[in-house]
Amino acid sequence: MSILVVGSVAFDTVKTPSGEVHEALGGSATHFSVSASFWSPVRLVAVVGEDFTDAHRQPLLDRKVDLAGLTTAPGRTFRWSGVYGDDLNSARTLDTQLNVFADFRPEIPEAWRSTPLLFLANIDPELQWNVLDQVHGAQLVAADTMNYWIDSKPEALKKLLGRVDILLINDGEIRQLTGERNLMRAVDAVRRLGPQAIVVKRGEHGVLVVEGERAFALPAFPLKAVLDPTGAGDAFAGGFLGYLASHGTAGDRDMRRAAVVGSVMASYQVEDFSLDRLKRLTHPEIRERYAGFEDLTRFKPLS
Amino acid sequence: MSILVVGSVAFDTVKTPSGEVHEALGGSATHFSVSASFWSPVRLVAVVGEDFTDAHRQPLLDRKVDLAGLTTAPGRTFRWSGVYGDDLNSARTLDTQLNVFADFRPEIPEAWRSTPLLFLANIDPELQWNVLDQVHGAQLVAADTMNYWIDSKPEALKKLLGRVDILLINDGEIRQLTGERNLMRAVDAVRRLGPQAIVVKRGEHGVLVVEGERAFALPAFPLKAVLDPTGAGDAFAGGFLGYLASHGTAGDRDMRRAAVVGSVMASYQVEDFSLDRLKRLTHPEIRERYAGFEDLTRFKPLS
């Protein structure tokens, strides 16, 4: 089934200890879409400026991402610039130019309003709420957020969670949102706000998925070289939800396998800058790393 | 087979957000021995002061730990005092009184010099070297260390590693020892110094075991309440090496199962202060949590 994603498309200028890129294609909706496209048809809703060319569209079209919801507004495309130090876990933002993104009011094309799986990437929770009102046909709603919205619009965010089935959030953010230092108690607190499933992204420490009373924890793939962590969380979300969409959203949905697939996609995402690794990624490589995760985590019963 | 441990026995005064204890039995050799004793016979070499009473010996004797190598020296027992904040990952040391531990020169009883498994807990690497000279019958040598020795005696420590089969070390320390921020490259650097197997303890993020070209990663057990993290690393080492000792040190040794057992013991250790949880721990509880780790980490092949 199809996935609809609403989020940002941006030009990223990124410097890491391994190199740098200048105004490379990025943004949450971009990274999500390319990753999810390996699994399911993707519909992208975002806004870009007049400086966004056909050449910029091409990597998304190559992955058959449907761009009927990508609107062009007068002005320049959203730009972000950041630098990572030796600790690749977090970037220092050098510059943010919202440009056309500042006035983004997502309009969902009529034909897309019954898309079965909706992913609300990290944007203003009030806009996420508005998108939910439009996509009345969604059977499964997943959302991401970030520290900025937890700080500035906590009530709007908490209200939104009452309509969200799956929340994807990183470990620092879930502690910030709930005021709970203990991760499992933070997860419990979020579940009381609505989501049935919580996916805690822990960067180099992997991912924790809690659904009902069961928890699943997966370490990150131990890579010897991480070139650029930008987009890892979005690539994870793309693999996670892309896999769920490709296997239906019925009772047998397998969030564990989905979390491994998401981790596979994220592990490739960080092996190069921008979309460079996912552009050349193949399904045999995906299967190979999935098997790598099996080898990394398997152990025998206690004899 | 038996394990010989050389390390510290101490009185710990610890405060955490959940409570506090005053001069409770602690020290690396103590926590290690009690944990390992669930799996194999343990021989303890350490020094205590004249204030160490029969009542203090009792918890170790209850676990059938052989105390023939526990010597009493004139003076007071080693004391440590620390406080943990909401972030339970690291303690702030309030006070350290080495007392009799300052002049500790381990003498291994003659009958113990062919103990097959030797664990050099965290003490001066020059003393660890000296112990190795005495225990010439050891078939498998494991060692721990800490940031203090990496800072003050890096050359002695690196020389020691040429004689060590398994190094247990935490993630911050292995980065400090090697100067490598990337964990896998840090592991490679340590393996070039000697150890065939590296066990990286990552606290609330679990453990990474690298032996030969294969890596095994296990998340920590997601507990809703951690009362006191003191001794978690030593309880892990006790379970890890205790399990290996109980299953021989031959080619079929299963470090993955050992790492799960170590993680089970560490997860119980932090559920209460000092030795309080391990004192009342049962084998059915150990099996139950081992099964809990299976449930936490299992996923199906990609269909």
Coordinates of C-alpha atoms in Angstrom, one line a residue:
Chain A
M1 CA 0.0 0.0 0.0
S2 CA 1.0 3.6 -0.4
I3 CA 2.6 6.0 2.1
L4 CA 2.0 9.7 2.3
V5 CA 4.7 11.8 3.9
V6 CA 4.5 15.4 4.8
G7 CA 7.7 17.1 5.8
S8 CA 10.6 19.2 4.6
V9 CA 12.7 19.3 1.4
A10 CA 15.9 21.3 1.9
F11 CA 19.4 22.1 0.7
D12 CA 21.9 20.9 3.3
T13 CA 25.4 22.2 3.7
V14 CA 27.1 19.7 6.0
K15 CA 30.7 19.3 7.3
T16 CA 31.8 16.1 9.1
P17 CA 35.3 14.9 10.0
S18 CA 35.2 12.9 6.8
G19 CA 34.3 15.6 4.3
E20 CA 31.6 18.1 3.4
V21 CA 28.8 18.9 0.9
H22 CA 27.4 22.2 -0.2
E23 CA 23.7 22.6 -0.7
A24 CA 23.0 18.9 -1.3
L25 CA 19.5 17.6 -1.5
G26 CA 18.1 16.9 2.0
G27 CA 15.2 17.4 4.4
S28 CA 13.1 14.9 6.3
A29 CA 10.6 14.2 3.6
T30 CA 13.4 13.6 1.1
H31 CA 15.4 11.2 3.1
F32 CA 12.2 9.4 4.3
S33 CA 10.9 9.1 0.7
V34 CA 14.0 7.7 -0.8
S35 CA 14.4 5.1 1.9
A36 CA 10.7 4.1 2.0
S37 CA 10.6 3.8 -1.8
F38 CA 12.6 0.6 -1.6
W39 CA 9.5 -0.9 -0.1
S40 CA 6.3 0.9 -1.0
P41 CA 4.9 3.6 -3.3
V42 CA 5.5 7.0 -1.7
R43 CA 3.6 10.3 -2.1
L44 CA 5.5 13.4 -1.0
V45 CA 3.9 16.6 0.2
A46 CA 6.3 19.5 0.8
V47 CA 7.2 23.0 -0.5
V48 CA 10.3 24.1 -2.4
G49 CA 11.4 27.5 -3.9
E50 CA 11.9 28.6 -7.4
D51 CA 15.6 27.6 -7.2
F52 CA 14.5 23.9 -7.0
T53 CA 15.2 22.5 -10.5
D54 CA 14.3 19.4 -12.5
A55 CA 17.8 18.2 -11.7
H56 CA 16.9 18.4 -7.9
R57 CA 13.7 16.4 -8.6
Q58 CA 15.5 13.7 -10.5
P59 CA 16.8 11.5 -7.5
L60 CA 13.3 11.4 -6.2
L61 CA 11.8 10.6 -9.6
D62 CA 14.4 7.9 -10.1
R63 CA 13.0 6.2 -6.9
K64 CA 9.5 6.6 -8.4
V65 CA 8.4 9.0 -5.5
D66 CA 5.2 10.7 -6.5
L67 CA 5.8 14.5 -6.5
A68 CA 2.2 15.6 -7.3
G69 CA 2.2 17.1 -3.7
L70 CA 5.5 19.0 -4.1
T71 CA 4.5 22.6 -4.6
T72 CA 6.8 25.5 -5.7
A73 CA 6.4 28.8 -3.9
P74 CA 7.9 32.2 -4.8
G75 CA 11.3 32.5 -3.1
R76 CA 14.1 30.2 -2.1
T77 CA 14.1 26.6 -0.9
F78 CA 14.7 25.8 2.9
R79 CA 18.4 25.8 3.7
W80 CA 20.2 24.2 6.6
S81 CA 23.9 24.2 7.5
G82 CA 25.6 22.2 10.2
V83 CA 28.8 20.7 11.4
Y84 CA 29.5 17.4 13.2
G85 CA 32.6 16.9 15.4
D86 CA 34.2 13.7 16.3
D87 CA 31.1 12.8 18.3
L88 CA 28.8 12.1 15.4
N89 CA 25.7 11.9 17.6
S90 CA 24.7 15.5 17.2
A91 CA 25.2 18.4 14.8
R92 CA 25.9 22.0 15.6
T93 CA 23.7 24.1 13.5
L94 CA 25.5 27.0 11.7
D95 CA 22.6 28.4 9.8
T96 CA 18.9 27.9 9.2
Q97 CA 17.1 29.7 6.4
L98 CA 13.4 28.6 6.4
N99 CA 12.6 30.6 3.3
V100 CA 9.5 29.2 1.6
F101 CA 9.2 26.6 4.4
A102 CA 8.2 29.4 6.8
D103 CA 4.8 29.7 5.2
F104 CA 4.3 26.0 4.5
R105 CA 0.6 25.1 4.8
P106 CA 0.3 21.6 3.5
E107 CA -2.5 21.0 1.0
I108 CA -3.1 17.3 0.4
P109 CA -4.2 16.6 -3.1
E110 CA -7.8 15.3 -3.2
A111 CA -6.8 11.9 -4.6
W112 CA -4.3 11.3 -1.8
R113 CA -6.8 11.9 1.1
S114 CA -7.4 8.2 1.6
T115 CA -3.8 7.1 1.6
P116 CA -3.7 4.2 4.0
L117 CA -0.4 5.0 5.8
L118 CA 0.4 8.6 6.8
F119 CA 3.8 9.8 8.1
L120 CA 3.9 13.2 9.7
A121 CA 7.6 14.0 9.6
N122 CA 9.0 16.6 11.9
I123 CA 7.0 19.9 11.3
D124 CA 4.9 22.2 13.5
P125 CA 2.5 19.9 15.5
E126 CA -0.4 22.3 14.5
L127 CA 0.4 21.7 10.8
Q128 CA 0.6 17.9 11.6
W129 CA -2.9 18.2 13.2
N130 CA -4.2 20.0 10.1
V131 CA -2.8 17.3 7.8
L132 CA -4.5 14.7 9.8
D133 CA -7.8 16.5 9.3
Q134 CA -7.3 16.3 5.6
V135 CA -6.1 12.6 5.3
H136 CA -9.3 11.1 6.7
G137 CA -8.7 7.8 5.0
A138 CA -5.5 6.9 6.8
Q139 CA -5.5 3.5 8.5
L140 CA -2.2 4.0 10.3
V141 CA -0.7 7.3 11.4
A142 CA 2.9 7.7 12.4
A143 CA 4.6 10.9 13.5
D144 CA 8.1 12.3 14.3
T145 CA 8.9 15.5 16.2
M146 CA 11.9 17.3 17.6
N147 CA 13.2 19.2 20.6
Y148 CA 12.2 22.6 19.1
W149 CA 8.5 21.6 19.1
I150 CA 8.6 19.9 22.5
D151 CA 10.0 23.2 23.8
S152 CA 7.7 25.6 22.0
K153 CA 4.4 23.8 21.5
P154 CA 4.2 21.0 24.1
E155 CA 0.5 21.1 24.4
A156 CA -0.2 21.0 20.7
L157 CA 2.1 18.1 20.4
K158 CA 0.5 16.2 23.3
K159 CA -2.9 16.8 21.8
L160 CA -1.7 15.5 18.5
L161 CA -0.4 12.3 20.0
G162 CA -4.0 11.3 20.9
R163 CA -4.5 10.8 17.1
V164 CA -1.1 9.1 16.4
D165 CA -0.7 5.3 16.3
I166 CA 3.1 5.2 16.2
L167 CA 5.4 7.8 17.5
L168 CA 9.0 7.9 16.4
I169 CA 11.2 10.0 18.6
N170 CA 14.8 10.0 19.8
D171 CA 15.9 9.2 23.4
G172 CA 16.8 12.7 24.4
E173 CA 13.5 14.0 23.1
I174 CA 11.2 11.5 24.8
R175 CA 12.9 12.3 28.1
Q176 CA 12.4 16.0 27.4
L177 CA 8.8 15.5 26.4
T178 CA 7.9 13.4 29.5
G179 CA 10.3 14.7 32.2
E180 CA 11.2 11.0 32.8
R181 CA 14.9 10.1 32.9
N182 CA 14.1 6.3 32.8
L183 CA 13.4 5.4 29.2
M184 CA 10.8 2.7 30.0
R185 CA 8.9 5.1 32.3
A186 CA 9.1 7.8 29.6
V187 CA 7.7 5.3 27.1
D188 CA 4.8 4.5 29.5
A189 CA 4.1 8.2 29.9
V190 CA 3.9 8.7 26.1
R191 CA 1.6 5.7 25.6
R192 CA -0.8 7.2 28.1
L193 CA -1.1 10.2 25.6
G194 CA -2.3 7.9 22.8
P195 CA 0.2 6.1 20.6
Q196 CA 0.0 2.3 20.8
A197 CA 3.6 1.9 19.7
I198 CA 6.7 4.0 20.5
V199 CA 9.9 3.8 18.5
V200 CA 12.8 5.3 20.4
K201 CA 15.7 6.1 18.1
R202 CA 19.0 6.0 20.0
G203 CA 21.5 6.8 17.3
E204 CA 24.7 4.8 17.6
H205 CA 23.0 2.7 20.3
G206 CA 20.2 1.4 18.1
V207 CA 16.5 1.4 18.6
L208 CA 13.8 0.4 21.1
V209 CA 10.3 -0.5 20.0
V210 CA 7.5 -0.8 22.6
E211 CA 4.1 -2.0 21.5
G212 CA 1.6 -3.1 24.2
E213 CA 3.6 -4.8 27.0
R214 CA 6.4 -6.1 24.8
A215 CA 9.7 -4.4 24.1
F216 CA 12.1 -5.0 21.2
A217 CA 15.6 -3.6 21.3
L218 CA 18.1 -3.7 18.5
P219 CA 21.7 -2.4 18.6
A220 CA 22.9 -0.2 15.7
F221 CA 25.1 -1.9 13.1
P222 CA 28.7 -1.4 14.2
L223 CA 30.2 0.5 11.2
K224 CA 33.9 1.3 11.0
A225 CA 33.2 4.5 9.0
V226 CA 30.3 6.9 9.4
L227 CA 30.7 9.7 6.8
D228 CA 27.5 11.7 7.5
P229 CA 24.8 11.0 10.1
T230 CA 22.4 13.5 8.5
G231 CA 19.1 11.9 7.6
A232 CA 19.7 8.7 9.5
G233 CA 16.5 9.1 11.6
D234 CA 14.4 9.8 8.4
A235 CA 16.0 6.9 6.6
F236 CA 15.1 4.7 9.6
A237 CA 11.5 5.9 9.5
G238 CA 11.3 5.3 5.8
G239 CA 12.5 1.7 6.1
F240 CA 10.3 1.1 9.1
L241 CA 7.1 2.4 7.7
G242 CA 7.9 1.3 4.1
Y243 CA 8.2 -2.2 5.4
L244 CA 4.9 -2.0 7.3
A245 CA 3.1 -0.5 4.3
S246 CA 4.5 -3.3 2.0
H247 CA 3.1 -5.9 4.4
G248 CA -0.3 -4.3 5.2
T249 CA -1.3 -2.7 8.4
A250 CA -3.5 -5.6 9.6
G251 CA -3.0 -7.4 12.9
D252 CA 0.0 -9.3 11.8
R253 CA 2.1 -6.3 11.2
D254 CA 5.6 -7.1 12.3
M255 CA 7.2 -4.1 14.0
R256 CA 10.3 -6.1 14.9
R257 CA 11.2 -6.9 11.3
A258 CA 10.2 -3.3 10.4
A259 CA 12.7 -2.0 13.0
V260 CA 15.5 -4.1 11.5
V261 CA 14.7 -2.9 8.0
G262 CA 14.7 0.7 9.3
S263 CA 18.1 0.1 10.9
V264 CA 19.4 -1.4 7.7
M265 CA 18.4 1.7 5.7
A266 CA 19.8 4.0 8.4
S267 CA 23.1 2.1 8.5
Y268 CA 23.5 2.6 4.7
Q269 CA 22.3 6.3 4.9
V270 CA 25.3 7.2 7.1
E271 CA 27.9 5.6 4.8
D272 CA 27.9 8.6 2.5
F273 CA 26.7 12.2 2.2
S274 CA 23.2 13.4 1.3
L275 CA 21.5 10.7 -0.8
D276 CA 24.7 9.3 -2.3
R277 CA 24.6 5.9 -0.6
L278 CA 20.8 5.2 -1.0
K279 CA 21.0 6.3 -4.6
R280 CA 23.2 3.3 -5.4
L281 CA 21.7 0.9 -2.8
T282 CA 20.4 -2.4 -4.1
H283 CA 18.0 -5.0 -2.7
P284 CA 20.7 -7.7 -2.4
E285 CA 22.7 -5.2 -0.2
I286 CA 19.6 -4.7 2.0
R287 CA 19.2 -8.5 2.4
E288 CA 22.9 -8.8 3.1
R289 CA 22.8 -6.3 5.9
Y290 CA 19.6 -7.7 7.3
A291 CA 21.5 -11.0 7.6
G292 CA 24.3 -9.0 9.2
F293 CA 21.9 -7.9 11.9
E294 CA 20.9 -11.5 12.5
D295 CA 24.5 -12.5 12.9
L296 CA 25.1 -9.5 15.2
T297 CA 22.3 -10.3 17.6
R298 CA 21.7 -14.1 17.7
F299 CA 22.5 -16.2 20.7
K300 CA 21.5 -19.7 21.8
P301 CA 19.2 -20.6 24.6
L302 CA 20.7 -21.3 28.0
S303 CA 21.7 -24.9 28.1
Chain B
M1 CA 36.4 -25.1 36.6
S2 CA 37.5 -22.5 39.2
I3 CA 38.0 -18.8 38.7
L4 CA 40.6 -16.8 40.6
V5 CA 39.8 -13.0 41.0
V6 CA 42.2 -10.4 42.2
G7 CA 40.7 -7.0 43.0
S8 CA 39.2 -4.8 45.7
V9 CA 37.0 -5.4 48.7
A10 CA 35.6 -2.1 50.0
F11 CA 33.0 -0.3 52.1
D12 CA 30.8 1.8 49.8
T13 CA 28.8 4.8 50.8
V14 CA 26.4 5.5 47.9
K15 CA 23.6 7.9 47.3
T16 CA 21.3 7.6 44.3
P17 CA 17.9 9.3 43.5
S18 CA 16.3 6.1 45.0
G19 CA 18.1 6.0 48.4
E20 CA 21.4 5.5 50.1
V21 CA 23.6 3.1 51.9
H22 CA 26.4 3.7 54.4
E23 CA 29.6 1.6 54.3
A24 CA 27.9 -1.3 52.6
L25 CA 30.0 -4.2 51.4
G26 CA 31.4 -3.5 47.9
G27 CA 34.5 -3.5 45.7
S28 CA 35.2 -5.1 42.3
A29 CA 36.3 -8.5 43.7
T30 CA 33.2 -8.7 46.0
H31 CA 30.7 -7.9 43.3
F32 CA 32.5 -10.1 40.8
S33 CA 32.7 -13.1 43.2
V34 CA 29.1 -13.1 44.3
S35 CA 27.9 -12.9 40.7
A36 CA 30.4 -15.6 39.4
S37 CA 29.5 -17.9 42.3
F38 CA 26.2 -18.6 40.7
W39 CA 28.1 -20.4 37.9
S40 CA 31.5 -21.6 39.1
P41 CA 33.7 -22.0 42.3
V42 CA 35.4 -18.7 43.0
R43 CA 38.7 -17.9 44.7
L44 CA 39.1 -14.4 45.9
V45 CA 42.4 -12.5 46.5
A46 CA 42.2 -9.1 48.1
V47 CA 43.1 -7.2 51.3
V48 CA 40.9 -5.8 54.1
G49 CA 41.6 -4.0 57.3
E50 CA 41.1 -4.9 60.9
D51 CA 37.6 -3.4 60.8
F52 CA 36.5 -6.2 58.4
T53 CA 34.5 -8.6 60.6
D54 CA 33.1 -12.1 60.3
A55 CA 29.7 -10.5 59.6
H56 CA 31.3 -8.8 56.5
R57 CA 32.7 -12.2 55.4
Q58 CA 29.3 -13.9 55.7
P59 CA 27.7 -12.8 52.4
L60 CA 30.7 -14.2 50.5
L61 CA 30.8 -17.4 52.5
D62 CA 27.1 -17.8 51.9
R63 CA 27.9 -17.9 48.2
K64 CA 30.7 -20.4 48.9
V65 CA 33.4 -18.0 47.7
D66 CA 36.8 -19.3 48.9
L67 CA 38.4 -16.6 51.1
A68 CA 41.8 -18.2 51.6
G69 CA 43.3 -15.4 49.7
L70 CA 41.6 -12.6 51.6
T71 CA 44.3 -11.2 53.8
T72 CA 43.9 -8.8 56.7
A73 CA 46.4 -6.0 57.1
P74 CA 46.9 -3.5 60.0
G75 CA 44.6 -0.5 59.4
R76 CA 41.2 0.2 57.9
T77 CA 39.4 -1.3 54.8
F78 CA 39.3 0.6 51.5
R79 CA 36.4 3.1 51.5
W80 CA 34.6 4.8 48.6
S81 CA 31.8 7.2 48.7
G82 CA 29.9 8.5 45.6
V83 CA 26.6 10.0 44.4
Y84 CA 24.6 9.4 41.3
G85 CA 22.3 12.0 39.8
D86 CA 19.3 11.4 37.6
D87 CA 21.8 10.3 34.9
L88 CA 22.7 6.9 36.5
N89 CA 25.5 6.3 34.0
S90 CA 28.2 7.8 36.1
A91 CA 28.9 8.5 39.7
R92 CA 30.5 11.6 41.2
T93 CA 33.2 10.4 43.7
L94 CA 32.9 12.2 47.0
D95 CA 35.7 10.5 48.9
T96 CA 38.2 7.7 48.4
Q97 CA 40.2 6.3 51.3
L98 CA 42.6 3.6 50.0
N99 CA 43.7 2.6 53.5
V100 CA 45.1 -0.9 53.4
F101 CA 44.5 -1.1 49.7
A102 CA 47.3 1.5 49.1
D103 CA 49.9 -1.2 50.0
F104 CA 48.2 -4.2 48.4
R105 CA 50.7 -6.6 46.9
P106 CA 48.7 -9.6 45.9
E107 CA 50.2 -12.9 47.1
I108 CA 48.6 -15.9 45.4
P109 CA 48.3 -19.0 47.6
E110 CA 50.5 -21.8 46.3
A111 CA 47.6 -24.1 45.7
W112 CA 45.8 -21.5 43.6
R113 CA 48.6 -20.9 41.1
S114 CA 47.2 -23.3 38.5
T115 CA 43.6 -21.9 38.6
P116 CA 42.4 -22.3 35.0
L117 CA 40.6 -19.0 34.7
L118 CA 42.1 -15.8 36.0
F119 CA 40.3 -12.5 36.3
L120 CA 42.4 -9.4 36.9
A121 CA 39.8 -6.9 38.2
N122 CA 40.5 -3.2 38.1
I123 CA 43.8 -2.6 40.0
D124 CA 47.2 -1.1 39.1
P125 CA 48.4 -2.8 35.8
E126 CA 51.8 -3.4 37.3
L127 CA 50.1 -5.5 40.1
Q128 CA 48.1 -7.3 37.4
W129 CA 51.4 -8.1 35.6
N130 CA 52.8 -9.4 38.9
V131 CA 49.7 -11.6 39.5
L132 CA 50.1 -13.1 36.0
D133 CA 53.6 -14.1 36.8
Q134 CA 52.3 -16.0 39.8
V135 CA 49.3 -17.7 38.3
H136 CA 51.3 -19.6 35.6
G137 CA 48.7 -22.3 35.3
A138 CA 46.0 -20.1 34.0
Q139 CA 44.5 -21.2 30.7
L140 CA 42.4 -18.1 30.2
V141 CA 43.2 -14.6 31.4
A142 CA 40.7 -11.8 31.5
A143 CA 41.3 -8.3 32.7
D144 CA 39.4 -5.1 33.5
T145 CA 40.8 -1.6 33.9
M146 CA 39.6 2.0 34.4
N147 CA 40.3 5.6 33.2
Y148 CA 42.7 6.2 36.1
W149 CA 45.2 3.6 34.9
I150 CA 44.7 4.5 31.2
D151 CA 45.7 8.1 32.3
S152 CA 48.5 7.3 34.7
K153 CA 50.1 4.0 33.4
P154 CA 49.2 3.6 29.7
E155 CA 52.4 1.8 28.8
A156 CA 52.2 -0.7 31.7
L157 CA 48.6 -1.4 30.7
K158 CA 49.4 -1.8 27.0
K159 CA 52.2 -4.2 27.8
L160 CA 49.9 -6.2 30.1
L161 CA 47.4 -6.6 27.2
G162 CA 49.9 -8.7 25.4
R163 CA 49.3 -11.4 28.0
V164 CA 45.5 -11.0 28.2
D165 CA 43.0 -13.2 26.3
I166 CA 39.8 -11.2 27.1
L167 CA 39.7 -7.5 27.9
L168 CA 36.6 -6.1 29.6
I169 CA 36.4 -2.3 29.3
N170 CA 33.7 0.3 29.0
D171 CA 33.1 2.4 25.9
G172 CA 34.5 5.7 27.2
E173 CA 37.7 3.9 28.4
I174 CA 38.4 2.0 25.1
R175 CA 38.1 5.3 23.3
Q176 CA 40.5 6.9 25.8
L177 CA 42.9 4.1 25.6
T178 CA 43.1 4.1 21.8
G179 CA 42.3 7.6 20.8
E180 CA 39.7 6.3 18.4
R181 CA 36.2 7.7 18.6
N182 CA 34.7 5.0 16.4
L183 CA 34.1 2.0 18.6
M184 CA 34.9 -0.7 16.0
R185 CA 38.2 1.0 15.1
A186 CA 39.0 1.3 18.8
V187 CA 38.3 -2.5 19.2
D188 CA 40.6 -3.2 16.3
A189 CA 43.3 -1.1 17.9
V190 CA 43.1 -3.0 21.2
R191 CA 43.1 -6.4 19.4
R192 CA 46.5 -5.4 17.9
L193 CA 47.8 -5.1 21.4
G194 CA 47.0 -8.8 22.2
P195 CA 43.5 -9.7 23.4
Q196 CA 41.6 -12.1 21.1
A197 CA 38.3 -11.0 22.5
I198 CA 37.1 -7.5 23.6
V199 CA 34.0 -7.0 25.7
V200 CA 32.9 -3.4 25.6
K201 CA 30.5 -2.5 28.4
R202 CA 28.1 0.3 27.4
G203 CA 26.1 0.7 30.6
E204 CA 22.4 1.3 29.8
H205 CA 23.2 0.7 26.1
G206 CA 24.3 -2.9 26.7
V207 CA 27.4 -4.8 25.6
L208 CA 29.5 -5.4 22.4
V209 CA 31.6 -8.5 22.2
V210 CA 34.2 -8.8 19.4
E211 CA 36.1 -12.1 18.9
G212 CA 38.0 -12.7 15.7
E213 CA 36.0 -11.1 12.8
R214 CA 32.6 -11.5 14.4
A215 CA 30.7 -9.0 16.6
F216 CA 27.9 -9.6 19.0
A217 CA 25.8 -6.8 20.3
L218 CA 23.2 -7.1 23.1
P219 CA 21.1 -4.2 24.5
A220 CA 20.8 -3.8 28.2
F221 CA 17.6 -5.1 29.8
P222 CA 15.1 -2.2 29.9
L223 CA 14.3 -1.8 33.6
K224 CA 11.8 0.6 34.9
A225 CA 13.7 1.1 38.2
V226 CA 17.4 1.2 38.7
L227 CA 18.2 1.7 42.3
D228 CA 22.0 1.6 42.3
P229 CA 24.3 1.1 39.4
T230 CA 27.3 0.4 41.6
G231 CA 28.9 -3.0 40.8
A232 CA 27.0 -3.5 37.5
G233 CA 30.2 -3.9 35.5
D234 CA 31.7 -6.4 38.0
A235 CA 28.5 -8.4 38.2
F236 CA 28.6 -8.5 34.4
A237 CA 32.1 -9.8 34.5
G238 CA 31.2 -12.3 37.1
G239 CA 28.4 -13.7 35.0
F240 CA 30.4 -13.6 31.8
L241 CA 33.4 -15.4 33.1
G242 CA 31.5 -17.6 35.6
Y243 CA 29.5 -18.9 32.6
L244 CA 32.7 -19.5 30.5
A245 CA 34.3 -21.3 33.5
S246 CA 31.3 -23.5 34.0
H247 CA 31.4 -24.6 30.3
G248 CA 35.2 -25.0 29.9
T249 CA 37.6 -22.8 28.1
A250 CA 38.0 -25.0 25.1
G251 CA 37.2 -24.0 21.5
D252 CA 33.5 -24.3 21.9
R253 CA 33.3 -21.6 24.5
D254 CA 30.3 -19.5 23.8
M255 CA 31.0 -15.9 24.4
R256 CA 27.5 -14.8 23.2
R257 CA 25.7 -16.9 25.8
A258 CA 28.3 -15.7 28.4
A259 CA 27.5 -12.1 27.5
V260 CA 23.8 -12.6 28.0
V261 CA 24.4 -14.3 31.3
G262 CA 26.6 -11.4 32.3
S263 CA 23.9 -9.0 31.3
V264 CA 21.3 -10.9 33.3
M265 CA 23.5 -10.7 36.4
A266 CA 24.2 -7.0 35.9
S267 CA 20.5 -6.3 35.4
Y268 CA 19.7 -7.8 38.8
Q269 CA 22.7 -6.1 40.4
V270 CA 21.2 -2.7 39.8
E271 CA 17.8 -3.5 41.1
D272 CA 19.0 -2.9 44.7
F273 CA 21.9 -1.5 46.7
S274 CA 25.2 -3.2 47.5
L275 CA 24.7 -7.0 47.4
D276 CA 21.1 -6.9 48.4
R277 CA 19.6 -8.2 45.1
L278 CA 22.2 -10.9 44.3
K279 CA 22.0 -12.2 47.9
R280 CA 18.4 -13.2 47.3
L281 CA 18.7 -14.1 43.6
T282 CA 17.7 -17.6 42.5
H283 CA 18.5 -19.7 39.4
P284 CA 14.9 -19.7 38.2
E285 CA 15.0 -15.9 38.2
I286 CA 18.2 -16.0 36.2
R287 CA 16.6 -18.3 33.6
E288 CA 13.5 -16.1 33.5
R289 CA 15.5 -13.0 32.7
Y290 CA 17.6 -14.9 30.1
A291 CA 14.3 -15.8 28.4
G292 CA 13.4 -12.1 28.8
F293 CA 16.6 -11.2 26.8
E294 CA 15.5 -13.7 24.1
D295 CA 12.1 -12.0 23.9
L296 CA 13.7 -8.6 23.8
T297 CA 16.0 -9.3 20.9
R298 CA 14.4 -11.9 18.7
F299 CA 13.1 -11.1 15.2
K300 CA 12.2 -13.2 12.1
P301 CA 14.2 -13.5 8.9
L302 CA 13.2 -11.1 6.1
S303 CA 10.4 -12.8 4.1

